[in-house]
Short mmCIF file of C-alpha atoms in Angstrom, two decimals:
data_model
loop_
_atom_site.label_atom_id
_atom_site.label_comp_id
_atom_site.label_asym_id
_atom_site.label_seq_id
_atom_site.Cartn_x
_atom_site.Cartn_y
_atom_site.Cartn_z
CA UNK A 1 -0.98 -21.14 67.50
CA UNK A 2 -0.65 -18.27 66.39
CA UNK A 3 -2.54 -17.06 62.91
CA UNK A 4 0.38 -15.13 60.73
CA UNK A 5 -2.44 -13.33 58.68
CA UNK A 6 -4.07 -11.89 62.43
CA UNK A 7 -0.88 -10.06 62.91
CA UNK A 8 -0.38 -6.90 60.63
CA UNK A 9 3.21 -6.34 60.83
CA UNK A 10 3.73 -9.93 59.18
CA UNK A 11 1.69 -8.80 55.82
CA UNK A 12 3.09 -7.54 53.03
CA UNK A 13 0.10 -6.45 51.29
CA UNK A 14 -0.39 -4.33 54.49
CA UNK A 15 3.10 -2.59 54.55
CA UNK A 16 2.13 -1.45 51.06
CA UNK A 17 -0.66 -0.14 52.54
CA UNK A 18 -3.04 -1.50 49.60
CA UNK A 19 -6.26 -3.09 51.66
CA UNK A 20 -7.52 -5.82 48.52
CA UNK A 21 -3.86 -6.93 48.23
CA UNK A 22 -4.73 -8.97 51.19
CA UNK A 23 -7.32 -10.91 49.61
CA UNK A 24 -5.49 -11.62 46.23
CA UNK A 25 -3.23 -14.34 45.48
CA UNK A 26 0.32 -13.67 44.05
CA UNK A 27 -0.71 -14.79 40.66
CA UNK A 28 -3.82 -12.16 40.68
CA UNK A 29 -1.56 -9.76 42.05
CA UNK A 30 1.20 -10.09 39.36
CA UNK A 31 -1.47 -9.83 37.06
CA UNK A 32 -2.61 -6.53 38.32
CA UNK A 33 0.76 -4.91 38.23
CA UNK A 34 0.80 -1.62 36.68
CA UNK A 35 4.74 -2.46 35.08
CA UNK A 36 3.65 -5.58 34.05
CA UNK A 37 0.48 -4.68 32.14
CA UNK A 38 2.62 -1.91 30.70
CA UNK A 39 5.11 -3.86 29.46
CA UNK A 40 2.77 -6.70 28.05
CA UNK A 41 0.65 -3.99 26.37
CA UNK A 42 3.89 -1.94 24.81
CA UNK A 43 5.17 -5.53 23.90
CA UNK A 44 1.70 -6.59 21.97
CA UNK A 45 1.91 -3.04 20.19
CA UNK A 46 4.74 -3.72 18.47
CA UNK A 47 4.13 -7.60 17.68
CA UNK A 48 0.76 -6.06 15.78
CA UNK A 49 2.65 -3.15 14.31
CA UNK A 50 4.60 -6.15 12.37
CA UNK A 51 1.86 -7.76 11.15
CA UNK A 52 0.30 -4.54 10.30
CA UNK A 53 3.40 -3.54 7.81
CA UNK A 54 3.06 -6.64 6.35
CA UNK A 55 -0.68 -6.77 5.72
CA UNK A 56 -0.20 -3.12 4.71
CA UNK A 57 2.80 -3.64 1.94
CA UNK A 58 0.17 -6.54 0.44
CA UNK A 59 -2.48 -4.23 0.77
CA UNK A 60 -0.59 -1.74 -1.08
CA UNK A 61 1.14 -4.16 -3.85
CA UNK A 62 -2.73 -5.28 -4.84
CA UNK A 63 -4.31 -2.00 -5.04
CA UNK A 64 -1.25 -0.52 -7.04
CA UNK A 65 -1.46 -3.57 -9.75
CA UNK A 66 -5.16 -3.83 -9.58
CA UNK A 67 -5.15 -2.59 -12.99
CA UNK A 68 -2.68 -4.94 -14.51
CA UNK A 69 -4.51 -7.54 -12.82
CA UNK A 70 -7.52 -6.94 -13.83
CA UNK A 71 -6.35 -6.28 -17.69
CA UNK A 72 -4.18 -9.35 -17.54
CA UNK A 73 -5.77 -11.91 -15.30
CA UNK A 74 -4.44 -15.41 -14.56
CA UNK A 75 -2.89 -14.82 -18.35
CA UNK A 76 -0.21 -12.75 -17.03
CA UNK A 77 1.11 -16.22 -14.88
CA UNK A 78 1.37 -18.00 -17.96
CA UNK A 79 2.37 -15.19 -21.16
CA UNK A 80 5.78 -15.25 -21.91
CA UNK A 81 6.00 -12.42 -23.98
CA UNK A 82 7.43 -8.73 -22.76
CA UNK A 83 6.89 -6.17 -24.74
CA UNK A 84 6.51 -2.92 -23.26
CA UNK A 85 6.44 -0.95 -26.59
CA UNK A 86 3.27 -2.77 -27.22
CA UNK A 87 1.91 -2.57 -23.83
CA UNK A 88 1.97 -6.59 -23.49
CA UNK A 89 2.97 -8.07 -20.44
CA UNK A 90 3.71 -11.84 -19.35
CA UNK A 91 5.52 -12.58 -16.24
CA UNK A 92 6.58 -16.32 -17.84
CA UNK A 93 10.04 -15.71 -18.54
CA UNK A 94 10.40 -14.53 -15.36
CA UNK A 95 8.81 -16.84 -13.02
CA UNK A 96 11.09 -19.42 -15.18
CA UNK A 97 14.26 -17.97 -14.65
CA UNK A 98 13.81 -17.41 -11.11
CA UNK A 99 12.59 -21.08 -10.81
CA UNK A 100 15.48 -22.66 -12.59
CA UNK A 101 18.42 -20.03 -11.15
CA UNK A 102 17.21 -20.88 -7.60
CA UNK A 103 16.62 -24.67 -8.41
CA UNK A 104 20.16 -24.81 -9.73
CA UNK A 105 21.64 -22.70 -6.71
CA UNK A 106 20.22 -25.40 -4.53
CA UNK A 107 21.56 -28.47 -5.87
CA UNK A 108 25.06 -26.52 -5.52
CA UNK A 109 24.76 -25.48 -2.40
CA UNK A 110 22.90 -28.30 -0.65
CA UNK A 111 25.74 -30.75 -0.59
CA UNK A 112 28.09 -27.72 0.67
CA UNK A 113 25.98 -27.27 3.58
CA UNK A 114 25.00 -30.05 5.04
CA UNK A 115 28.72 -31.69 4.60
CA UNK A 116 29.77 -28.41 6.11
CA UNK A 117 26.94 -28.56 9.13
CA UNK A 118 28.10 -32.21 9.57
CA UNK A 119 31.63 -31.59 9.64
CA UNK A 120 30.96 -29.06 12.67
CA UNK A 121 28.53 -30.51 14.57
CA UNK A 122 29.88 -34.19 14.52
CA UNK A 123 33.64 -34.31 13.87
CA UNK A 124 35.44 -31.02 13.85
CA UNK A 125 37.94 -30.83 16.87
CA UNK A 126 36.74 -27.90 19.28
CA UNK A 127 39.36 -25.19 18.93
CA UNK A 128 38.26 -25.27 14.88
CA UNK A 129 34.75 -25.29 15.21
CA UNK A 130 33.83 -21.91 16.29
CA UNK A 131 36.42 -20.08 13.90
CA UNK A 132 35.19 -22.19 10.90
CA UNK A 133 31.10 -21.14 12.21
CA UNK A 134 31.88 -17.84 12.22
CA UNK A 135 33.88 -17.65 8.95
CA UNK A 136 30.50 -19.24 7.72
CA UNK A 137 28.04 -16.87 9.07
CA UNK A 138 30.36 -14.00 7.79
CA UNK A 139 29.90 -14.80 4.44
CA UNK A 140 25.36 -14.25 5.15
CA UNK A 141 26.69 -10.60 6.09
CA UNK A 142 28.80 -9.62 2.25
CA UNK A 143 25.94 -7.26 0.92
CA UNK A 144 24.76 -8.30 -2.44
CA UNK A 145 26.49 -5.95 -4.44
CA UNK A 146 29.79 -6.71 -3.43
CA UNK A 147 28.58 -10.60 -4.56
CA UNK A 148 27.76 -9.41 -8.03
CA UNK A 149 30.95 -6.94 -8.11
CA UNK A 150 32.67 -10.26 -7.46
CA UNK A 151 31.20 -12.05 -9.74
CA UNK A 152 31.32 -9.73 -12.94
CA UNK A 153 35.30 -9.12 -11.91
CA UNK A 154 35.75 -13.09 -11.05
CA UNK A 155 32.63 -15.08 -11.92
CA UNK A 156 31.95 -14.13 -15.79
CA UNK A 157 35.18 -14.53 -16.80
CA UNK A 158 36.09 -17.96 -15.59
CA UNK A 159 32.55 -19.45 -16.16
CA UNK A 160 33.22 -17.91 -20.22
CA UNK A 161 36.89 -19.23 -20.11
CA UNK A 162 37.25 -22.29 -18.48
CA UNK A 163 33.44 -23.68 -16.72
CA UNK A 164 31.35 -23.15 -19.75
CA UNK A 165 33.73 -25.13 -22.69
CA UNK A 166 34.42 -27.67 -20.34
CA UNK A 167 30.61 -28.45 -19.89
CA UNK A 168 30.07 -27.72 -23.27
CA UNK A 169 33.22 -30.46 -24.36
CA UNK A 170 31.37 -33.04 -21.91
CA UNK A 171 27.99 -32.97 -21.84
CA UNK A 172 27.43 -30.68 -25.00
CA UNK A 173 24.87 -33.41 -26.10
CA UNK A 174 22.35 -32.02 -23.62
CA UNK A 175 20.61 -29.01 -24.26
CA UNK A 176 21.61 -27.60 -21.31
CA UNK A 177 25.06 -27.18 -22.22
CA UNK A 178 24.65 -26.01 -25.58
CA UNK A 179 24.64 -22.59 -27.24
CA UNK A 180 26.81 -19.52 -27.06
CA UNK A 181 28.70 -18.87 -24.06
CA UNK A 182 28.72 -15.72 -22.89
CA UNK A 183 29.67 -16.20 -19.50
CA UNK A 184 26.70 -14.10 -17.88
CA UNK A 185 23.85 -16.60 -18.05
CA UNK A 186 21.71 -18.87 -15.84
CA UNK A 187 24.62 -20.79 -14.74
CA UNK A 188 26.87 -17.58 -13.40
CA UNK A 189 23.71 -16.76 -11.73
CA UNK A 190 22.82 -20.09 -10.05
CA UNK A 191 26.56 -19.89 -8.85
CA UNK A 192 26.17 -17.02 -7.06
CA UNK A 193 23.07 -18.06 -5.68
CA UNK A 194 24.38 -21.28 -4.23
CA UNK A 195 27.15 -19.12 -2.64
CA UNK A 196 24.88 -16.54 -1.21
CA UNK A 197 22.46 -18.94 0.53
CA UNK A 198 25.26 -21.66 1.94
CA UNK A 199 25.30 -19.88 5.24
CA UNK A 200 21.88 -19.94 5.23
CA UNK A 201 21.17 -23.73 4.80
CA UNK A 202 24.76 -24.59 7.13
CA UNK A 203 23.59 -22.76 9.49
CA UNK A 204 20.05 -24.21 10.24
CA UNK A 205 21.20 -28.05 9.19
CA UNK A 206 23.58 -27.44 12.54
CA UNK A 207 21.05 -26.49 14.83
CA UNK A 208 19.04 -29.69 13.30
CA UNK A 209 22.10 -31.86 13.89
CA UNK A 210 22.80 -30.32 17.44
CA UNK A 211 19.21 -31.32 18.72
CA UNK A 212 19.58 -35.14 18.05
CA UNK A 213 19.68 -36.91 21.42
CA UNK A 214 23.02 -37.35 22.79
CA UNK A 215 21.68 -40.94 23.90
CA UNK A 216 20.72 -41.71 20.18
CA UNK A 217 24.48 -41.32 19.01
CA UNK A 218 25.91 -43.48 22.03
CA UNK A 219 23.42 -46.07 21.64
CA UNK A 220 24.45 -46.50 18.11
CA UNK A 221 28.31 -46.24 19.16
CA UNK A 222 27.86 -48.65 21.83
CA UNK A 223 26.57 -51.26 18.52
CA UNK A 224 29.65 -50.74 17.21
CA UNK A 225 28.94 -48.25 14.81
CA UNK A 226 31.85 -45.76 12.92
CA UNK A 227 31.04 -42.72 13.02
CA UNK A 228 29.88 -42.32 9.47
CA UNK A 229 27.86 -45.20 10.70
CA UNK A 230 26.43 -43.01 13.22
CA UNK A 231 25.57 -39.98 11.05
CA UNK A 232 23.79 -41.90 8.53
CA UNK A 233 21.98 -44.46 11.01
CA UNK A 234 21.34 -42.08 13.92
CA UNK A 235 21.91 -38.26 12.99
CA UNK A 236 20.34 -37.65 9.57
CA UNK A 237 16.84 -39.91 9.93
CA UNK A 238 16.13 -38.16 12.89
CA UNK A 239 17.09 -34.57 11.46
CA UNK A 240 15.49 -35.51 7.84
CA UNK A 241 12.18 -33.06 8.08
CA UNK A 242 14.52 -29.98 9.72
CA UNK A 243 16.84 -30.01 6.75
CA UNK A 244 14.11 -29.81 4.29
CA UNK A 245 13.21 -26.91 5.91
CA UNK A 246 16.50 -25.63 6.48
CA UNK A 247 16.70 -26.26 2.18
CA UNK A 248 13.54 -24.26 1.64
CA UNK A 249 14.70 -21.41 3.81
CA UNK A 250 17.93 -21.12 1.22
CA UNK A 251 15.10 -21.53 -1.42
CA UNK A 252 13.14 -18.47 0.05
CA UNK A 253 16.64 -16.57 0.45
CA UNK A 254 17.42 -17.59 -3.36
CA UNK A 255 13.86 -16.55 -4.65
CA UNK A 256 14.53 -12.63 -3.64
CA UNK A 257 17.86 -12.03 -4.46
CA UNK A 258 18.23 -9.24 -6.56
CA UNK A 259 21.15 -7.37 -6.83
CA UNK A 260 24.06 -10.23 -7.02
CA UNK A 261 21.64 -12.10 -9.70
CA UNK A 262 20.96 -8.66 -11.88
CA UNK A 263 24.81 -8.06 -12.47
CA UNK A 264 25.55 -11.46 -13.78
CA UNK A 265 22.29 -13.09 -15.45
CA UNK A 266 21.93 -10.69 -18.71
CA UNK A 267 18.80 -9.45 -18.09
CA UNK A 268 16.72 -10.91 -21.05
CA UNK A 269 13.02 -11.95 -20.97
CA UNK A 270 13.32 -15.38 -22.95
CA UNK A 271 12.81 -19.01 -21.84
CA UNK A 272 15.80 -21.11 -22.88
CA UNK A 273 16.87 -24.92 -21.71
CA UNK A 274 20.65 -23.52 -22.23
CA UNK A 275 21.84 -22.45 -19.23
CA UNK A 276 24.45 -20.26 -20.77
CA UNK A 277 21.68 -18.28 -22.16
CA UNK A 278 21.01 -15.00 -20.66
CA UNK A 279 17.88 -14.70 -18.85
CA UNK A 280 16.18 -12.50 -16.12
CA UNK A 281 14.61 -13.32 -12.33
CA UNK A 282 11.33 -11.18 -11.07
CA UNK A 283 13.64 -9.48 -8.47
CA UNK A 284 16.12 -8.64 -11.35
CA UNK A 285 13.10 -7.29 -13.92
CA UNK A 286 11.98 -5.42 -11.51
CA UNK A 287 15.12 -3.85 -10.35
CA UNK A 288 16.14 -3.06 -14.10
CA UNK A 289 12.89 -1.71 -15.45
CA UNK A 290 11.42 -0.09 -13.06
CA UNK A 291 12.74 3.50 -13.15
CA UNK A 292 12.49 2.97 -16.88
CA UNK A 293 8.88 2.50 -16.82
CA UNK A 294 6.99 5.49 -18.58
CA UNK A 295 3.41 4.93 -18.71
CA UNK A 296 0.94 3.45 -15.90
CA UNK A 297 0.06 -0.09 -16.92
CA UNK A 298 3.97 -1.13 -17.11
CA UNK A 299 4.59 -0.02 -13.52
CA UNK A 300 1.77 -1.94 -12.33
CA UNK A 301 2.95 -5.16 -14.40
CA UNK A 302 6.00 -4.79 -12.48
CA UNK A 303 4.51 -4.30 -9.09
CA UNK A 304 2.52 -7.29 -9.71
CA UNK A 305 5.81 -9.29 -10.51
CA UNK A 306 6.57 -8.28 -7.34
CA UNK A 307 2.91 -9.34 -5.48
CA UNK A 308 3.94 -12.67 -7.19
CA UNK A 309 7.20 -12.63 -5.49
CA UNK A 310 6.23 -11.78 -2.24
CA UNK A 311 3.81 -14.72 -2.14
CA UNK A 312 5.97 -17.26 -3.06
CA UNK A 313 8.76 -16.31 -0.63
CA UNK A 314 6.07 -15.78 2.21
CA UNK A 315 4.64 -19.81 1.35
CA UNK A 316 8.42 -20.55 1.05
CA UNK A 317 9.52 -19.52 4.78
CA UNK A 318 6.36 -20.40 6.32
CA UNK A 319 6.73 -24.40 5.32
CA UNK A 320 10.32 -23.78 6.19
CA UNK A 321 9.64 -22.24 9.65
CA UNK A 322 6.71 -25.03 10.40
CA UNK A 323 9.13 -28.06 8.95
CA UNK A 324 12.20 -26.90 11.43
CA UNK A 325 9.86 -26.46 14.22
CA UNK A 326 8.62 -29.85 13.90
CA UNK A 327 12.01 -31.67 14.84
CA UNK A 328 13.72 -29.00 16.69
CA UNK A 329 11.23 -26.94 18.78
CA UNK A 330 10.29 -23.50 18.50
CA UNK A 331 13.43 -21.82 20.15
CA UNK A 332 15.84 -24.37 17.96
CA UNK A 333 16.69 -20.56 16.55
CA UNK A 334 18.00 -19.25 19.69
CA UNK A 335 20.46 -21.89 20.92
CA UNK A 336 23.84 -21.14 21.31
CA UNK A 337 26.75 -22.43 19.39
#
């Protein structure tokens, strides 16, 4: 029997004129390919550049706020007085405003988002799924300043004329719905934030529901379950962790929103239980006062607020990503509709 390697004309490596190639395995030849090595190096460089940019942002924020960190220490996070005239700075009103407005936004956005995702993944006819999904995703592309203009000219008058009086009449015995009603305030900011985070929660929740195995749905239906019972017993429990991740992604979006919130929240460094009262968030105070900061410590205090906001947002997004991957896999975000 003839040996193929003994015939030079049958060896691709000999045809390439590279004597060493005849002794290398195909896997090793692919590893030593110049084009592959260059491509791998370039892509790794791009990834490292992104990591370096993130690290540089953190380093610059820490360096630029070092005097504020040394002056106020941990008290910066728990002090409620913000008085640039007397050089007294505490971030507590802005941390409170950020947390409360984001929490209220999630209270309104989560039911709407999960309901929409369930409709699109389980109930919607095929001809309607595509257009509705497109419109929901379109909400995420609207610039935040446009949301802010809509909030000023539509939402604020609507809240001042209809929503706040109705809440004061029915739930006025609670401290959350007492006090003067200006239209601008924490309630209005939470409504506009809810509208802005709905597309994010809906899109991720829809992907999570798509990841539920089809046999699990068919088994529930085969046992006589209705459509609602199938969703309640087979779909929702399977995607519970992923839904938490979707909600946390929405929370991360709400925490960092700046322009739309700045235009409707009232921008007052105060802590009030009333949802009608003006407030401020970490992002809005930076946007409002950075151009007016006239001395170094004032600027550094604002930069330290930005550092706190960055840390909170990064931690929330990391937790959300881990939760989504745990139920849908690392490629969930790339699946087609």
